[in-house]
PDB file of C-alpha atoms and ligand atoms in Angstrom:
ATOM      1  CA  UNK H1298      87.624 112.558  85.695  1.00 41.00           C
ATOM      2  CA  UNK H1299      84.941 110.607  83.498  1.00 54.00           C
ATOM      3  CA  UNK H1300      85.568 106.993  84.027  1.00 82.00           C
ATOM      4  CA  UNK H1301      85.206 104.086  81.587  1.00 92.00           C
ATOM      5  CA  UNK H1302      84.605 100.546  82.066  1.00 94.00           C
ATOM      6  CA  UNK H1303      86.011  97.724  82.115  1.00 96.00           C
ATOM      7  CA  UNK H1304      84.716  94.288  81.225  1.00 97.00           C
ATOM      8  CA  UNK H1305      85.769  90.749  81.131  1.00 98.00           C
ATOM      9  CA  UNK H1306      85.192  87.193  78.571  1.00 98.00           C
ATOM     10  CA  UNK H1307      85.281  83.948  80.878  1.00 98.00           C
ATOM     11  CA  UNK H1308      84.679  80.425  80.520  1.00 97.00           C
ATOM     12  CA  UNK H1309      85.896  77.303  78.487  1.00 94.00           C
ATOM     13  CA  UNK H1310      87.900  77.106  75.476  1.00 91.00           C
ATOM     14  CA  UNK H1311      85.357  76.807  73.226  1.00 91.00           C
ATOM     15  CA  UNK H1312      82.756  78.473  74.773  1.00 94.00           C
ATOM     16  CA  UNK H1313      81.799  81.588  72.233  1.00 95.00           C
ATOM     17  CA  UNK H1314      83.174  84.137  74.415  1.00 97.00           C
ATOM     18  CA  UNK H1315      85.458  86.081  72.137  1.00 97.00           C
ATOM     19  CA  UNK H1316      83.118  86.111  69.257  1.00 97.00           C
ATOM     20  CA  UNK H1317      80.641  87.483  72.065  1.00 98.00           C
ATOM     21  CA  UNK H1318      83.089  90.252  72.896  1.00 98.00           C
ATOM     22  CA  UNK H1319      83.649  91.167  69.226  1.00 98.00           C
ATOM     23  CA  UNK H1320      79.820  91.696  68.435  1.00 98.00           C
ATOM     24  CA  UNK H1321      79.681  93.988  71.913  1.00 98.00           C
ATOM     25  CA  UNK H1322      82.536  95.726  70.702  1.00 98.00           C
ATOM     26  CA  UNK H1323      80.655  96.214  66.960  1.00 98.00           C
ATOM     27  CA  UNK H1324      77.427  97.125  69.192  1.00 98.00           C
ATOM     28  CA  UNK H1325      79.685  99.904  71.174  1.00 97.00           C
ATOM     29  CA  UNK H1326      81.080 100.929  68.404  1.00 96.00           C
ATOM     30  CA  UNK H1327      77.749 101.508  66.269  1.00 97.00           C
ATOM     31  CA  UNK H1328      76.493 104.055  69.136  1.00 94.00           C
ATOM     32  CA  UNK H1329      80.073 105.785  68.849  1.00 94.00           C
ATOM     33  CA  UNK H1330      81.160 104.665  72.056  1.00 95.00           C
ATOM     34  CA  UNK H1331      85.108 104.231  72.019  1.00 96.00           C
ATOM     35  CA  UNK H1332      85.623 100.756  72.799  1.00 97.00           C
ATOM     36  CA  UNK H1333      89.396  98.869  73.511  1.00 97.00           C
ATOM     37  CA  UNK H1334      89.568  95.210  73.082  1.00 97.00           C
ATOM     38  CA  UNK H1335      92.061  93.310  74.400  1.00 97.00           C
ATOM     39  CA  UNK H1336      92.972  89.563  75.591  1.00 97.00           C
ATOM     40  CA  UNK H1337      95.018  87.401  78.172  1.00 97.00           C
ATOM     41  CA  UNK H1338      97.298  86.123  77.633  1.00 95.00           C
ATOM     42  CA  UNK H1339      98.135  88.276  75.193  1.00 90.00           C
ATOM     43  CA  UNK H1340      97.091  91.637  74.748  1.00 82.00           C
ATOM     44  CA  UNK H1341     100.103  93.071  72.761  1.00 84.00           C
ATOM     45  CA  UNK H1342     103.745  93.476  72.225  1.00 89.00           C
ATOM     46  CA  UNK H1343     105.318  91.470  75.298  1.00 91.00           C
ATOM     47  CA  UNK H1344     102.451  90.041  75.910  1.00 88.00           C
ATOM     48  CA  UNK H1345     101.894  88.125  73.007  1.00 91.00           C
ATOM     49  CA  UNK H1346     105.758  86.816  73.465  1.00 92.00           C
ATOM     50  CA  UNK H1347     104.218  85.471  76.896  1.00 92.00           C
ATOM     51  CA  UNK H1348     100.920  84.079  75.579  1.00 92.00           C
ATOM     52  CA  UNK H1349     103.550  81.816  72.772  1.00 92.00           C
ATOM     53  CA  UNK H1350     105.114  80.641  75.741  1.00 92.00           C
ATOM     54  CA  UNK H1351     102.163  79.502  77.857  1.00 91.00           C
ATOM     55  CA  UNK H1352     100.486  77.839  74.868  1.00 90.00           C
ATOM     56  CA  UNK H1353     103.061  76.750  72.835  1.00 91.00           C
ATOM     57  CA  UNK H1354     106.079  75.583  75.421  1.00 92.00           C
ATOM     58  CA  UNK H1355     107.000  71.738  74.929  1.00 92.00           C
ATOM     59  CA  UNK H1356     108.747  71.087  77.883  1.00 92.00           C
ATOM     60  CA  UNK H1357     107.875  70.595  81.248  1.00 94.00           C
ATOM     61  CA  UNK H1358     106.610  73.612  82.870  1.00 92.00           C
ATOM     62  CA  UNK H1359     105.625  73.716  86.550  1.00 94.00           C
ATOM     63  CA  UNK H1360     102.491  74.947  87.754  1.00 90.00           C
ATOM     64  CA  UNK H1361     103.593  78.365  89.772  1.00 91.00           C
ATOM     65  CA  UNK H1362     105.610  79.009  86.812  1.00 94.00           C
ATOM     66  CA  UNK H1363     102.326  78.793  84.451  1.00 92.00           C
ATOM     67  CA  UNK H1364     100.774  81.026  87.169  1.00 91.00           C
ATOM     68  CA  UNK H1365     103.510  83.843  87.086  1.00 95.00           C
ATOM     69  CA  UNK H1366     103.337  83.849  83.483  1.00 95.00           C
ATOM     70  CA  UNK H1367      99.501  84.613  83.435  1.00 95.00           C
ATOM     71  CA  UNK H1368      99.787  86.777  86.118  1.00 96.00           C
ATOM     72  CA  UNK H1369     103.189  88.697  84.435  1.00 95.00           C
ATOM     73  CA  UNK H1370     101.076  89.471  81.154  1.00 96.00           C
ATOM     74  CA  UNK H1371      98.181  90.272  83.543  1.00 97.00           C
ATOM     75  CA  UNK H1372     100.230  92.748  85.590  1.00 96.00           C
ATOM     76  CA  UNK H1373     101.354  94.512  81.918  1.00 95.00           C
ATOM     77  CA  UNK H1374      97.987  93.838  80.266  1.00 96.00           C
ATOM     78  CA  UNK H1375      96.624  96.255  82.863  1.00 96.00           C
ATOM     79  CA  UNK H1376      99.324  98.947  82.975  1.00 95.00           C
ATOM     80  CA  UNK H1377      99.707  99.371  79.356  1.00 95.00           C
ATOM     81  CA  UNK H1378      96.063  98.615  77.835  1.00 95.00           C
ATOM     82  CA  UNK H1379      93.531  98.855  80.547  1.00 96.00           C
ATOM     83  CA  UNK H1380      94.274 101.060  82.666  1.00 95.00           C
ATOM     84  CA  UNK H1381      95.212 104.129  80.344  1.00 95.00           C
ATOM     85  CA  UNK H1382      92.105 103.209  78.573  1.00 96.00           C
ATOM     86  CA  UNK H1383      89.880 102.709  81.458  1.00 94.00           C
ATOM     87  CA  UNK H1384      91.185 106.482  82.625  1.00 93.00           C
ATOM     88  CA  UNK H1385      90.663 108.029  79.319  1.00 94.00           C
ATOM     89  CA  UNK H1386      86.820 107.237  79.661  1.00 93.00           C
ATOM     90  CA  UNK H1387      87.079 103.920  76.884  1.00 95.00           C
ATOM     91  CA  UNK H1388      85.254 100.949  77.387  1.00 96.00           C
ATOM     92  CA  UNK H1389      87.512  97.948  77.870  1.00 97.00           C
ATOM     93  CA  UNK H1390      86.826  94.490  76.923  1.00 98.00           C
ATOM     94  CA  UNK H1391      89.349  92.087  78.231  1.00 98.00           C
ATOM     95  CA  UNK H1392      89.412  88.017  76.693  1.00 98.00           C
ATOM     96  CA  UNK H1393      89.757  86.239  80.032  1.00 98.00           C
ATOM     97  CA  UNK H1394      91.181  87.691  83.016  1.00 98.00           C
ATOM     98  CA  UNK H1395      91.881  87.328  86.407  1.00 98.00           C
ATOM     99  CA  UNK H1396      88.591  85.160  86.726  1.00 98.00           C
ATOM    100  CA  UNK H1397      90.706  82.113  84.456  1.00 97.00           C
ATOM    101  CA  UNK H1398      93.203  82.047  87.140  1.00 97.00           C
ATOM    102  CA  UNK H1399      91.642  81.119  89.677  1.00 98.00           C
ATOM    103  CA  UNK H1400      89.574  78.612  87.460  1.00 97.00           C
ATOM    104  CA  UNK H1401      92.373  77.242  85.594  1.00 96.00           C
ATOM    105  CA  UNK H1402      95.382  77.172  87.974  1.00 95.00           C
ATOM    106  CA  UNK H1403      93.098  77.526  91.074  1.00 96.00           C
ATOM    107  CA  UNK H1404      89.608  74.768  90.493  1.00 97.00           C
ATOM    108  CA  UNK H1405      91.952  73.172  87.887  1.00 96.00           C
ATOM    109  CA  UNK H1406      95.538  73.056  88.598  1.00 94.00           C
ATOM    110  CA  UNK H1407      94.781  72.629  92.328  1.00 95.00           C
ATOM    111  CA  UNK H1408      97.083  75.561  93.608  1.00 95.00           C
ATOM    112  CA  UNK H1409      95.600  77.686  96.807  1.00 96.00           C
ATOM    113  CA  UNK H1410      92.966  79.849  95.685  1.00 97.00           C
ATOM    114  CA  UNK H1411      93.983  82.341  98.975  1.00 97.00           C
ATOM    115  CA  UNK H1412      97.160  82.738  97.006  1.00 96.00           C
ATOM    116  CA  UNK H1413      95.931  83.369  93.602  1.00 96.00           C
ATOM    117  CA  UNK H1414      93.829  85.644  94.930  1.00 97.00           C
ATOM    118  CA  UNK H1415      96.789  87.655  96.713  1.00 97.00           C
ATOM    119  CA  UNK H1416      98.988  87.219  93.427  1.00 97.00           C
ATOM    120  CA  UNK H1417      96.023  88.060  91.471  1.00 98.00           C
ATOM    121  CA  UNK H1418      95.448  91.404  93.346  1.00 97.00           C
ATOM    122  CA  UNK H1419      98.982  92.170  92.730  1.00 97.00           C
ATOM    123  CA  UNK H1420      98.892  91.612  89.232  1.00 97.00           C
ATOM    124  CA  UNK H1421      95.801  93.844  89.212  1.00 97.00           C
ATOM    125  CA  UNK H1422      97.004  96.888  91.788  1.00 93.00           C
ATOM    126  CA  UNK H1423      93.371  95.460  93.427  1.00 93.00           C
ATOM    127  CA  UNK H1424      91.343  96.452  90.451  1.00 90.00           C
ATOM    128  CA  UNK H1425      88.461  94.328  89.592  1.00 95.00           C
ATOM    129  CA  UNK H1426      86.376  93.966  86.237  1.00 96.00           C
ATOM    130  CA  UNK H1427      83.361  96.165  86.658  1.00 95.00           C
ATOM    131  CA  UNK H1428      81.493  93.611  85.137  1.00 96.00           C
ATOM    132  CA  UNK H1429      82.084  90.028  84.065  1.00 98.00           C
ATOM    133  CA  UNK H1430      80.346  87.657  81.871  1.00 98.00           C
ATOM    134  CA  UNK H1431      80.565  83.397  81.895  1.00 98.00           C
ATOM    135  CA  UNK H1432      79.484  81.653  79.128  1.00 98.00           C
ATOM    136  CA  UNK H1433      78.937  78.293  81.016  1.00 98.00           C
ATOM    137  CA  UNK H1434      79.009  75.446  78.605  1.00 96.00           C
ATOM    138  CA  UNK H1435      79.461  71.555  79.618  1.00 95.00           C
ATOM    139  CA  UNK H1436      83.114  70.036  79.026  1.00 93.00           C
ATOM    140  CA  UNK H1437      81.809  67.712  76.135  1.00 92.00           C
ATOM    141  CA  UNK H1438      80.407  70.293  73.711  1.00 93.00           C
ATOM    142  CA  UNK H1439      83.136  73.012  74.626  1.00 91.00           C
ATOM    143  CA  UNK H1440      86.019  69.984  73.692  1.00 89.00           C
ATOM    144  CA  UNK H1441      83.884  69.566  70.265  1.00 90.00           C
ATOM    145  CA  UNK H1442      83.997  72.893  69.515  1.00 89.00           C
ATOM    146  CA  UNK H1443      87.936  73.158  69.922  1.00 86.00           C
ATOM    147  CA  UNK H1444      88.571  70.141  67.565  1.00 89.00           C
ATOM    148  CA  UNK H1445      91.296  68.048  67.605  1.00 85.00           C
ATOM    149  CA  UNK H1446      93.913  70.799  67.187  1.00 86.00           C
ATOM    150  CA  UNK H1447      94.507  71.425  70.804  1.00 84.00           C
ATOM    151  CA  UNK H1448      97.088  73.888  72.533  1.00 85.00           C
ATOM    152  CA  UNK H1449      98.910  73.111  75.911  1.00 83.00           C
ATOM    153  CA  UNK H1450      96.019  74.111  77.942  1.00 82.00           C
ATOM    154  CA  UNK H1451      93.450  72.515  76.087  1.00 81.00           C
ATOM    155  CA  UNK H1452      95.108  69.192  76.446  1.00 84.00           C
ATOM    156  CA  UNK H1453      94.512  69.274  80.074  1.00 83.00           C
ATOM    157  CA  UNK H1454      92.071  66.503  80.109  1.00 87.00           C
ATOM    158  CA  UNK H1455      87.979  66.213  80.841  1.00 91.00           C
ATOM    159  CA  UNK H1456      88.616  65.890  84.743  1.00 93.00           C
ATOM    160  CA  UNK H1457      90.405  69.286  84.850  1.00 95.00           C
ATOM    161  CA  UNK H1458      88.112  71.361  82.834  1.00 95.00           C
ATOM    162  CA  UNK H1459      85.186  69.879  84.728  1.00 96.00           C
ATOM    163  CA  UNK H1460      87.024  71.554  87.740  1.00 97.00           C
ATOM    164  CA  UNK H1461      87.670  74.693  85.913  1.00 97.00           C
ATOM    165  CA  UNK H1462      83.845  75.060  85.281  1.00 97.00           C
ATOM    166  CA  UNK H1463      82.848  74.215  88.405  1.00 98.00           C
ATOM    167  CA  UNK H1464      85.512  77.066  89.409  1.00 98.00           C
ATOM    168  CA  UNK H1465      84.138  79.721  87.169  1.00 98.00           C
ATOM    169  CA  UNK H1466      80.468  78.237  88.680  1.00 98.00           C
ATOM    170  CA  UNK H1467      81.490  79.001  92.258  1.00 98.00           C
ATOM    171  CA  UNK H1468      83.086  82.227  91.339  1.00 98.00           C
ATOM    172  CA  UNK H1469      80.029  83.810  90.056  1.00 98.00           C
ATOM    173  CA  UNK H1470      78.123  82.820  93.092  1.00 98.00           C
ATOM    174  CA  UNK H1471      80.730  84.498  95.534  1.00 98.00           C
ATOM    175  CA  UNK H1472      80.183  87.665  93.457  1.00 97.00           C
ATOM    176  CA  UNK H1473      76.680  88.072  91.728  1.00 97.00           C
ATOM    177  CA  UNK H1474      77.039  91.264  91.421  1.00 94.00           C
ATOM    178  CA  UNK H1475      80.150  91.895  89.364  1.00 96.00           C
ATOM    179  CA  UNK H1476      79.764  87.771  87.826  1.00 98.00           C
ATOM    180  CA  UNK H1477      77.073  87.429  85.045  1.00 98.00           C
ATOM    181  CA  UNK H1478      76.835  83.681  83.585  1.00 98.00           C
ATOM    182  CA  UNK H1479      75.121  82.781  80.298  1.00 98.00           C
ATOM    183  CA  UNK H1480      74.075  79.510  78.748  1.00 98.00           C
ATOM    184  CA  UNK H1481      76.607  79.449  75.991  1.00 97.00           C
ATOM    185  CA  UNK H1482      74.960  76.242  74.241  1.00 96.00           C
ATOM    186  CA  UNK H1483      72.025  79.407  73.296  1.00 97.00           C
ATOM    187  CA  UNK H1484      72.464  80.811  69.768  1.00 97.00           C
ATOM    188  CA  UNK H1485      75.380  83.383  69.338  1.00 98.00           C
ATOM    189  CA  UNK H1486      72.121  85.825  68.627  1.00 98.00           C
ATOM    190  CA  UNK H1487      70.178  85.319  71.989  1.00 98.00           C
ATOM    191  CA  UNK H1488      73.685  85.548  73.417  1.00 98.00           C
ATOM    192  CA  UNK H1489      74.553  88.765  72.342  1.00 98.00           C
ATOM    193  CA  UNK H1490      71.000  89.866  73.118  1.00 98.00           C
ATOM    194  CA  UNK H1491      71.614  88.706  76.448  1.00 98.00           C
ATOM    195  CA  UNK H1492      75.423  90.532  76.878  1.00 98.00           C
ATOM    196  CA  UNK H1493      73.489  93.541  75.051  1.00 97.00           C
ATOM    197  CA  UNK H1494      70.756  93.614  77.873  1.00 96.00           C
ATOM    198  CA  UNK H1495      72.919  92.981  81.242  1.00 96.00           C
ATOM    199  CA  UNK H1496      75.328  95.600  79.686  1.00 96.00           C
ATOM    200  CA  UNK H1497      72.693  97.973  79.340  1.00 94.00           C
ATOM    201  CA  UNK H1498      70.758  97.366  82.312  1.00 90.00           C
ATOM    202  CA  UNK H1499      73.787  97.858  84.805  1.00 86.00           C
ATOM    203  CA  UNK H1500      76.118 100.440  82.958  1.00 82.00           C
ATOM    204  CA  UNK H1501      74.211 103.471  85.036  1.00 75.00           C
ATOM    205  CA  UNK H1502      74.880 101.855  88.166  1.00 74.00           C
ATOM    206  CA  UNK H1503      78.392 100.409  88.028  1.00 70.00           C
ATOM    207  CA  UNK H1504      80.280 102.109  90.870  1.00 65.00           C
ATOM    208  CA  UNK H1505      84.406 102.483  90.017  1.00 59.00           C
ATOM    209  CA  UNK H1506      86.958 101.487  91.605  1.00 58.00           C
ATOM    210  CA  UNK H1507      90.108 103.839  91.223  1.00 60.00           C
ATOM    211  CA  UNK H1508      93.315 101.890  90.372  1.00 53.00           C
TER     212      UNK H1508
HETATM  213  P1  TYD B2956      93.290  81.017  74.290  1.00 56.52           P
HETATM  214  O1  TYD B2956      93.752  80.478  72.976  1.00 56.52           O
HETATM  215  O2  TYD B2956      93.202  82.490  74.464  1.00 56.52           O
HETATM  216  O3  TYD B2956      91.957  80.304  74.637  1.00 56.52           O
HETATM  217  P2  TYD B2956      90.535  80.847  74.494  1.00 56.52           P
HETATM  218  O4  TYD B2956      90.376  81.282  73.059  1.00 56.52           O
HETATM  219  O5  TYD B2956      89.669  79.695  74.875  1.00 56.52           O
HETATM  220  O6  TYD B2956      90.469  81.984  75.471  1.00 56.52           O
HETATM  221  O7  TYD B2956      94.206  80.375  75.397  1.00 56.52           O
HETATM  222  C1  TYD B2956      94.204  80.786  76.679  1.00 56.52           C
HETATM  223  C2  TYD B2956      94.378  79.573  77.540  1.00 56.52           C
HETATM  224  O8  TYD B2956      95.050  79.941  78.740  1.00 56.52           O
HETATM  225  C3  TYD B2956      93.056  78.973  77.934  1.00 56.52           C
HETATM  226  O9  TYD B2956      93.147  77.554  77.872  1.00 56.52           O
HETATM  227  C4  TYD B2956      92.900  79.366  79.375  1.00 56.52           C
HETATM  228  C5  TYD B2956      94.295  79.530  79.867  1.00 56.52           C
HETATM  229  N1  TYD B2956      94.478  80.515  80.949  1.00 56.52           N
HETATM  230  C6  TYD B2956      94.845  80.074  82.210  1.00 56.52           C
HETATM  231  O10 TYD B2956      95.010  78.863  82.429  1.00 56.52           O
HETATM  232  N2  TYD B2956      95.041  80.980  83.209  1.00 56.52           N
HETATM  233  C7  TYD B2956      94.901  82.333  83.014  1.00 56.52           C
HETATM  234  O11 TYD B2956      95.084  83.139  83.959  1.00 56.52           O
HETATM  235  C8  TYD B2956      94.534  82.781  81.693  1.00 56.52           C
HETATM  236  C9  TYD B2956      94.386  84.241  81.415  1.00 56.52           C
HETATM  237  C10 TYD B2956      94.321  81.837  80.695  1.00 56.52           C
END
């Protein structure tokens, strides 16, 4: 069966990367190729009941709980949205995925990346992104960009999202291959000329992984 692809958004709040998924998915769409766009947390239905939760909850909530939550909207983000998709030949393009995990609760919370990793490839069924860009900005800019309006996550602090770049940093070294990062402080033009290119230059030779 013809296979589609799937494709991830990382990096800081603030960062650009879900306008840089929307003008990939205009690009794919303007050479008719059926594109899916989705987010985490998030995607849809349930999911966006979770993603309220995460970013919304007042009270205390503890960090393996936060994890679960990611990882339960993962696990249905993938069996409703992605996977279907992903089978039916569609190009997905997926706002943060199991990449922020290991940043976030991994490099940032401090939890056991082994773990994540194991919960992660639960979550997934063992499927990961075909490709996945980082748009690596520094803390200071990416906090200017979110404003003063912040959600639960984006309170976190300077010291944490220092570790959860240096996370995403130390990700993309482990896997060059599937991990692209981009300057995000660039112009959202050269950026997109930059997703445009990589995408291009690799969709040939991306081998698939069945689910
Ligand atoms: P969102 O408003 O989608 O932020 P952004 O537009 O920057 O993507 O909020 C998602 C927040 O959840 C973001 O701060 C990152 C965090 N997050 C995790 O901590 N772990 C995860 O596994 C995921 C998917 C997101």
């Amino acid at each position: 069966m013809k296979k589609g692809l799937f494709i991830t958004f990382e990096g800081a709040d603030g960062c650009g990367k879900t306008t840089q998924m929307k003008l990939l998915a205009e690009y794919l769409e303007k050479n008719s190729i059926p594109t899916v766009i989705t987010r985490e947390p998030g995607g849809k239905g349930l999911g966006e009941k979770v993603r309220e939760i995460l970013l919304n909850y007042e009270g205390p909530v503890s960090d393996r709980c936060e994890s679960f939550l990611f990882l339960a909207d993962r696990a249905q983000n993938i069996d409703i949205i992605v996977k279907p998709a992903v089978e039916a030949g569609k190009i997905v393009l997926c706002d943060r995925h199991i990449d922020s995990t290991v940043a976030y609760q991994g490099y940032g919370r401090g939890l056991d990346i082994e773990r994540i990793n194991m919960l992660n490839n639960i979550a997934t069924n063992g499927k990961k992104p075909d490709l996945t860009f980082v748009f690596d900005i520094d803390v200071e800019t990416s906090m200017k960009r979110v404003g003063s309006e912040k959600d639960r996550m984006e309170s976190a602090g300077i010291e944490f999202h220092n570790r959860v770049r240096k996370g995403y940093l130390e990700l993309a070294k482990q896997e060059p291959q599937r991990i692209k990062v981009l300057d995000a402080t660039k112009s959202i033009e050269d950026i997109h000329k930059e997703v445009v290119g990589i995408y291009n230059s690799i969709k040939n030779n991306i081998k698939f992984t069945d689910y």
